[in-house]
CSV table of C-alpha atoms in Angstrom, one decimal:
chain,number,residue,atom,x,y,z
A,28,MET,CA,-171.7,-17.6,23.8
A,29,SER,CA,-172.3,-20.3,26.2
A,30,ALA,CA,-169.7,-21.3,28.8
A,31,GLY,CA,-169.3,-24.7,27.2
A,32,GLY,CA,-166.9,-26.0,24.6
A,33,ALA,CA,-165.4,-23.9,21.8
A,34,ALA,CA,-168.0,-22.5,19.3
A,35,ASP,CA,-170.8,-24.6,20.8
A,36,GLY,CA,-173.3,-21.7,20.5
A,37,ILE,CA,-173.3,-21.6,16.7
A,38,GLY,CA,-176.1,-24.0,16.0
A,39,ALA,CA,-177.8,-27.0,17.5
A,40,GLY,CA,-176.4,-30.3,16.3
A,41,GLU,CA,-173.3,-28.6,14.8
A,42,VAL,CA,-170.2,-30.7,15.1
A,43,TRP,CA,-167.0,-28.8,15.4
A,44,ARG,CA,-163.6,-30.2,14.7
A,45,PRO,CA,-160.4,-28.5,15.9
A,46,LEU,CA,-158.0,-27.4,13.3
A,47,ALA,CA,-155.5,-25.7,15.5
A,48,ASP,CA,-154.9,-24.7,19.1
A,49,ILE,CA,-152.0,-22.3,19.4
A,50,ARG,CA,-150.4,-20.5,22.2
A,51,LEU,CA,-149.1,-17.2,20.9
A,52,PRO,CA,-146.5,-14.9,22.6
A,53,THR,CA,-147.5,-11.4,23.7
A,54,ARG,CA,-145.1,-9.2,21.8
A,55,PRO,CA,-145.3,-6.7,19.0
A,56,GLY,CA,-146.0,-8.3,15.6
A,57,THR,CA,-148.0,-11.3,17.0
A,58,ASP,CA,-151.1,-10.0,15.2
A,59,ARG,CA,-149.4,-10.5,11.9
A,60,LEU,CA,-148.1,-13.9,13.0
A,61,ALA,CA,-151.7,-14.9,13.9
A,62,ALA,CA,-153.1,-13.7,10.6
A,63,ASP,CA,-150.5,-15.7,8.7
A,64,LEU,CA,-151.0,-18.8,10.8
A,65,VAL,CA,-154.8,-18.8,10.3
A,66,GLY,CA,-154.3,-18.2,6.6
A,67,CYS,CA,-152.2,-21.4,6.5
A,68,VAL,CA,-154.6,-23.4,8.7
A,69,VAL,CA,-157.7,-22.7,6.7
A,70,ARG,CA,-156.0,-23.0,3.3
A,71,CYS,CA,-157.9,-26.2,2.6
A,72,ALA,CA,-161.3,-24.9,3.7
A,73,ARG,CA,-164.0,-23.9,1.3
A,74,LEU,CA,-163.2,-20.2,1.4
A,75,ALA,CA,-162.6,-17.9,-1.5
A,76,HIS,CA,-159.4,-16.0,-1.4
A,77,ALA,CA,-161.1,-12.7,-0.5
A,78,ARG,CA,-163.0,-14.4,2.4
A,79,ARG,CA,-159.8,-15.9,3.7
A,80,GLU,CA,-158.1,-12.5,3.7
A,81,GLN,CA,-161.1,-11.0,5.6
A,82,LEU,CA,-160.8,-13.8,8.2
A,83,GLN,CA,-157.1,-13.1,8.5
A,84,THR,CA,-157.7,-9.4,9.0
A,85,ALA,CA,-160.3,-10.1,11.7
A,86,VAL,CA,-158.0,-12.5,13.5
A,87,GLY,CA,-155.1,-10.1,13.3
A,88,GLU,CA,-157.3,-7.3,14.9
A,89,ALA,CA,-158.7,-9.6,17.6
A,90,VAL,CA,-155.1,-10.6,18.5
A,91,LEU,CA,-154.0,-7.0,18.4
A,92,ASN,CA,-156.8,-6.2,20.9
A,93,ALA,CA,-155.7,-9.1,23.0
A,94,LEU,CA,-152.1,-7.9,23.1
A,95,GLU,CA,-152.9,-4.2,23.7
A,96,HIS,CA,-156.1,-4.2,25.8
A,97,GLY,CA,-156.2,-7.7,27.3
A,98,ASN,CA,-152.6,-8.6,28.1
A,99,THR,CA,-151.4,-5.0,28.0
A,100,TYR,CA,-148.2,-6.3,26.3
A,101,THR,CA,-147.3,-8.3,29.4
A,102,SER,CA,-144.9,-10.8,27.9
A,103,GLU,CA,-145.6,-13.6,30.4
A,104,LEU,CA,-149.2,-13.8,29.3
A,105,PRO,CA,-150.0,-15.7,26.2
A,106,VAL,CA,-152.8,-15.2,23.6
A,107,LEU,CA,-154.7,-18.4,22.9
A,108,LEU,CA,-155.8,-19.0,19.3
A,109,GLU,CA,-158.2,-21.8,18.4
A,110,VAL,CA,-159.5,-22.6,14.9
A,111,LEU,CA,-162.4,-24.9,14.4
A,112,VAL,CA,-164.4,-26.1,11.5
A,113,SER,CA,-167.9,-27.5,11.0
A,114,ASP,CA,-169.8,-28.5,7.9
A,115,GLY,CA,-171.2,-24.9,7.7
A,116,ALA,CA,-168.6,-22.6,9.1
A,117,LEU,CA,-165.2,-21.7,10.4
A,118,ALA,CA,-164.7,-20.4,13.9
A,119,VAL,CA,-161.7,-18.7,15.5
A,120,ARG,CA,-161.5,-18.0,19.2
A,121,VAL,CA,-158.9,-15.5,20.5
A,122,THR,CA,-158.5,-15.5,24.3
A,123,ASP,CA,-156.3,-13.2,26.4
A,124,TYR,CA,-155.7,-12.8,30.1
A,125,GLY,CA,-157.3,-9.4,30.6
A,126,SER,CA,-159.5,-8.9,33.7
A,127,SER,CA,-161.0,-5.5,32.8
A,128,GLY,CA,-164.2,-6.8,31.3
A,129,PRO,CA,-164.8,-7.3,27.6
A,130,PHE,CA,-163.2,-4.8,25.3
A,131,ALA,CA,-166.0,-3.0,23.5
A,132,PRO,CA,-165.5,0.3,21.8
A,133,ARG,CA,-167.9,3.0,22.9
A,134,ILE,CA,-167.8,5.1,19.8
A,135,ALA,CA,-168.0,3.9,16.2
A,136,PRO,CA,-165.0,5.3,14.2
A,137,ASP,CA,-165.9,8.2,11.9
A,138,LEU,CA,-163.3,9.5,9.5
A,139,ASP,CA,-164.8,13.0,9.4
A,140,ALA,CA,-164.7,13.2,13.2
A,141,LYS,CA,-161.1,12.0,13.2
A,142,LEU,CA,-160.1,14.5,10.5
A,143,ALA,CA,-161.8,17.3,12.5
A,144,GLY,CA,-159.9,16.2,15.7
A,145,ASP,CA,-163.1,15.1,17.4
A,146,GLN,CA,-161.9,11.5,17.6
A,147,ALA,CA,-158.5,10.0,17.9
A,148,PRO,CA,-157.0,8.8,14.6
A,149,GLY,CA,-157.0,5.1,15.7
A,150,GLY,CA,-159.8,3.0,17.1
A,151,TRP,CA,-160.6,1.0,13.9
A,152,GLY,CA,-159.9,-2.5,15.2
A,153,PHE,CA,-163.2,-3.7,16.4
A,154,PHE,CA,-165.0,-1.9,13.5
A,155,LEU,CA,-162.8,-3.9,11.1
A,156,ILE,CA,-163.5,-7.2,12.9
A,157,GLU,CA,-167.2,-6.6,12.6
A,158,GLN,CA,-166.9,-5.8,8.9
A,159,MET,CA,-164.8,-8.8,8.1
A,160,VAL,CA,-166.7,-11.8,9.5
A,161,ASP,CA,-170.3,-12.9,9.7
A,162,VAL,CA,-170.6,-13.1,13.5
A,163,VAL,CA,-168.5,-11.7,16.4
A,164,ARG,CA,-169.0,-12.8,19.9
A,165,VAL,CA,-167.2,-11.2,22.9
A,166,SER,CA,-167.2,-12.7,26.3
A,167,ALA,CA,-165.3,-12.4,29.5
A,168,ASP,CA,-164.9,-13.9,32.9
A,169,ALA,CA,-162.8,-12.8,35.9
A,170,ALA,CA,-159.5,-13.6,34.2
A,171,HIS,CA,-160.0,-13.8,30.4
A,172,HIS,CA,-161.5,-12.0,27.4
A,173,THR,CA,-162.6,-14.2,24.5
A,174,VAL,CA,-163.5,-13.0,21.0
A,175,GLU,CA,-165.1,-15.6,18.7
A,176,LEU,CA,-165.2,-15.0,15.0
A,177,LEU,CA,-167.5,-17.0,12.7
A,178,LEU,CA,-167.4,-17.2,8.9
A,179,TYR,CA,-170.2,-19.2,7.2
A,180,PHE,CA,-169.4,-21.2,4.1
A,181,ASP,CA,-172.8,-20.8,2.6
A,182,GLN,CA,-172.1,-17.1,1.9
A,183,ASP,CA,-169.0,-18.1,0.1
A,184,ALA,CA,-168.2,-19.2,-3.4
A,185,PRO,CA,-166.1,-22.3,-3.6
A,186,ALA,CA,-162.3,-21.6,-3.7
B,137,MET,CA,-138.5,-8.7,16.0
B,138,LEU,CA,-140.6,-5.6,15.5
B,139,PRO,CA,-142.7,-5.3,12.4
B,140,GLN,CA,-140.7,-3.6,9.7
B,141,ALA,CA,-141.7,-0.9,7.2
B,142,ARG,CA,-139.4,0.5,4.6
B,143,ILE,CA,-140.6,3.8,3.1
B,144,ALA,CA,-138.7,5.8,0.6
B,145,SER,CA,-139.6,9.1,-1.0
B,146,ARG,CA,-139.0,9.5,-4.7
B,147,LYS,CA,-139.3,12.6,-6.8
B,148,VAL,CA,-141.8,12.2,-9.7
B,149,THR,CA,-142.1,15.9,-10.7
B,150,SER,CA,-141.1,19.0,-8.8
B,151,ALA,CA,-144.3,19.0,-6.8
B,152,VAL,CA,-145.2,15.4,-6.8
B,153,TYR,CA,-143.4,12.8,-4.8
B,154,ALA,CA,-144.1,9.1,-4.4
B,155,LEU,CA,-143.7,7.4,-1.0
B,156,ASP,CA,-142.8,3.8,-1.8
B,157,ILE,CA,-144.1,1.6,1.0
B,158,ALA,CA,-142.8,-1.9,1.6
B,159,GLY,CA,-143.4,-4.2,4.5
B,160,ASP,CA,-145.9,-3.8,7.3
B,161,ILE,CA,-147.9,-0.6,8.0
B,162,THR,CA,-148.5,-0.8,11.7
B,163,SER,CA,-147.9,1.7,14.6
B,164,PHE,CA,-144.2,0.8,14.3
B,165,ALA,CA,-144.1,2.4,10.8
B,166,GLU,CA,-144.8,5.9,12.2
B,167,GLY,CA,-141.2,7.0,12.2
B,168,ALA,CA,-140.5,5.8,8.7
B,169,LEU,CA,-143.7,7.2,7.2
B,170,MET,CA,-143.4,10.6,8.8
B,171,ALA,CA,-139.7,10.9,8.0
B,172,ALA,CA,-140.4,10.1,4.3
B,173,TYR,CA,-143.3,12.5,4.2
B,174,THR,CA,-141.3,15.3,5.8
B,175,GLN,CA,-138.3,14.7,3.5
B,176,ALA,CA,-140.5,15.0,0.5
B,177,ALA,CA,-142.4,18.0,1.8
B,178,GLU,CA,-139.2,19.9,2.5
B,179,ALA,CA,-138.1,19.1,-1.0
B,180,GLY,CA,-141.2,20.9,-2.4
B,181,ALA,CA,-143.8,18.1,-2.7
B,182,ARG,CA,-147.4,19.2,-2.6
B,183,THR,CA,-148.9,16.0,-3.8
B,184,PHE,CA,-147.9,12.6,-2.4
B,185,ILE,CA,-148.5,9.3,-4.1
B,186,LEU,CA,-148.6,6.5,-1.5
B,187,ASN,CA,-147.4,3.5,-3.5
B,188,PHE,CA,-148.5,0.4,-1.8
B,189,ALA,CA,-147.0,-2.1,-4.3
B,190,GLY,CA,-144.7,-3.5,-1.6
B,191,LEU,CA,-147.3,-3.6,1.2
B,192,ASP,CA,-147.3,-7.0,3.0
B,193,TYR,CA,-149.6,-6.2,5.9
B,194,MET,CA,-151.6,-3.3,7.4
B,195,ASN,CA,-153.5,-3.4,10.6
B,196,SER,CA,-155.9,-1.0,12.3
B,197,SER,CA,-153.0,0.9,13.9
B,198,GLY,CA,-151.6,1.4,10.4
B,199,ILE,CA,-154.9,2.8,9.3
B,200,GLY,CA,-154.8,5.1,12.2
B,201,LEU,CA,-151.3,6.1,11.1
B,202,LEU,CA,-152.7,7.0,7.6
B,203,VAL,CA,-155.4,9.1,9.3
B,204,THR,CA,-152.6,10.9,11.2
B,205,LEU,CA,-150.7,11.5,8.0
B,206,LEU,CA,-153.9,12.7,6.3
B,207,ILE,CA,-154.6,15.2,9.1
B,208,ARG,CA,-151.0,16.5,8.8
B,209,ALA,CA,-151.3,16.7,5.0
B,210,ASN,CA,-154.6,18.6,5.2
B,211,ARG,CA,-153.2,21.2,7.6
B,212,GLN,CA,-150.4,21.8,5.1
B,213,GLN,CA,-152.8,21.8,2.1
B,214,HIS,CA,-151.0,18.8,0.7
B,215,ARG,CA,-152.8,16.0,-1.2
B,216,LEU,CA,-152.5,12.3,-0.7
B,217,LEU,CA,-153.2,9.7,-3.4
B,218,ALA,CA,-152.9,5.9,-3.2
B,219,VAL,CA,-151.8,3.5,-5.9
B,220,GLU,CA,-151.2,-0.3,-6.2
B,221,LEU,CA,-153.5,-1.2,-3.3
B,222,LYS,CA,-154.4,-4.9,-3.3
B,223,ASP,CA,-158.2,-5.6,-3.6
B,224,HIS,CA,-158.4,-6.5,0.1
B,225,TYR,CA,-156.9,-3.2,1.2
B,226,CYS,CA,-159.0,-1.3,-1.4
B,227,HIS,CA,-162.0,-2.8,0.4
B,228,ILE,CA,-160.7,-1.6,3.8
B,229,PHE,CA,-160.2,1.9,2.3
B,230,GLU,CA,-163.9,1.8,1.3
B,231,LEU,CA,-165.1,0.5,4.6
B,232,THR,CA,-163.2,3.2,6.5
B,233,ARG,CA,-164.0,5.8,3.9
B,234,LEU,CA,-160.3,6.6,3.5
B,235,ASN,CA,-160.9,6.3,-0.2
B,236,GLU,CA,-162.9,9.5,0.0
B,237,ALA,CA,-160.0,11.4,1.4
B,238,ILE,CA,-157.2,9.6,-0.3
B,239,ARG,CA,-158.2,8.9,-3.9
B,240,VAL,CA,-157.2,5.5,-5.0
B,241,PHE,CA,-155.7,4.7,-8.5
B,242,ALA,CA,-154.7,1.5,-10.0
B,243,ASP,CA,-151.1,2.6,-10.6
B,244,GLU,CA,-148.8,5.7,-10.6
B,245,ALA,CA,-149.5,6.4,-14.3
B,246,ALA,CA,-153.3,6.7,-13.6
B,247,ALA,CA,-152.6,9.0,-10.6
B,248,LEU,CA,-150.3,11.2,-12.6
B,249,ALA,CA,-152.9,11.4,-15.4
B,250,GLU,CA,-155.4,12.7,-12.9
B,251,ILE,CA,-152.9,15.2,-11.5
B,252,ASN,CA,-152.2,16.5,-14.9
B,253,THR,CA,-155.8,17.2,-15.6
B,254,LEU,CA,-156.0,19.7,-12.7
């Protein structure tokens, strides 16, 4: 992703309109709150119900990562949630105040390995994000992590 | 307010108990889920039907919690089944392959029919 405006790396000439710009509190349960908010914000977009649920899950997981790994549940640090729409896609950006570099899992979750005790039971978050949306971009600077999620309309049946 | 889960164990037959799940399955549901499982196991359950009819939300921590429960059940040679999962969470069970370890049925009657064939 470029360092410019929100979602500007998606395609040349794409015009993005902001739908929401929300400052979320860092506390347990904010992932659910974010998923619900995004569900409401995109209700009028051309997304089938299943695709909207996928976006909500991806947003919830991105926010959960922001709470746990970025802000490490420091209540003074917010999570920033932006929702944008273009003629071709929806974009959601989740930004936290972590400074440890971009969160990227080193090992893909494997159920057999988990059941055998070779992997911890958790660690499904980033895997789910990747499965739920069309594009995931992760970036970081000295003071922030940002996860950008894209969902294209042309892979979607009209709602 | 912390995410809430309400999980109750319910006797179906002498060896089959349902765990009725309502609310949010996240890391905060661990106490409620394990307590319901333990209560049913101590009452003689060998097969546990996880009834998700009341599920509002499940995140990746909740999936990890189900894996933890599955590990515990496997060690005790117990069996887990799932019923009443909404389509979205059925899809997540498939993606994570949880559906291979926890068989998914449309409803409790279908799960019981399967149990009765064994």
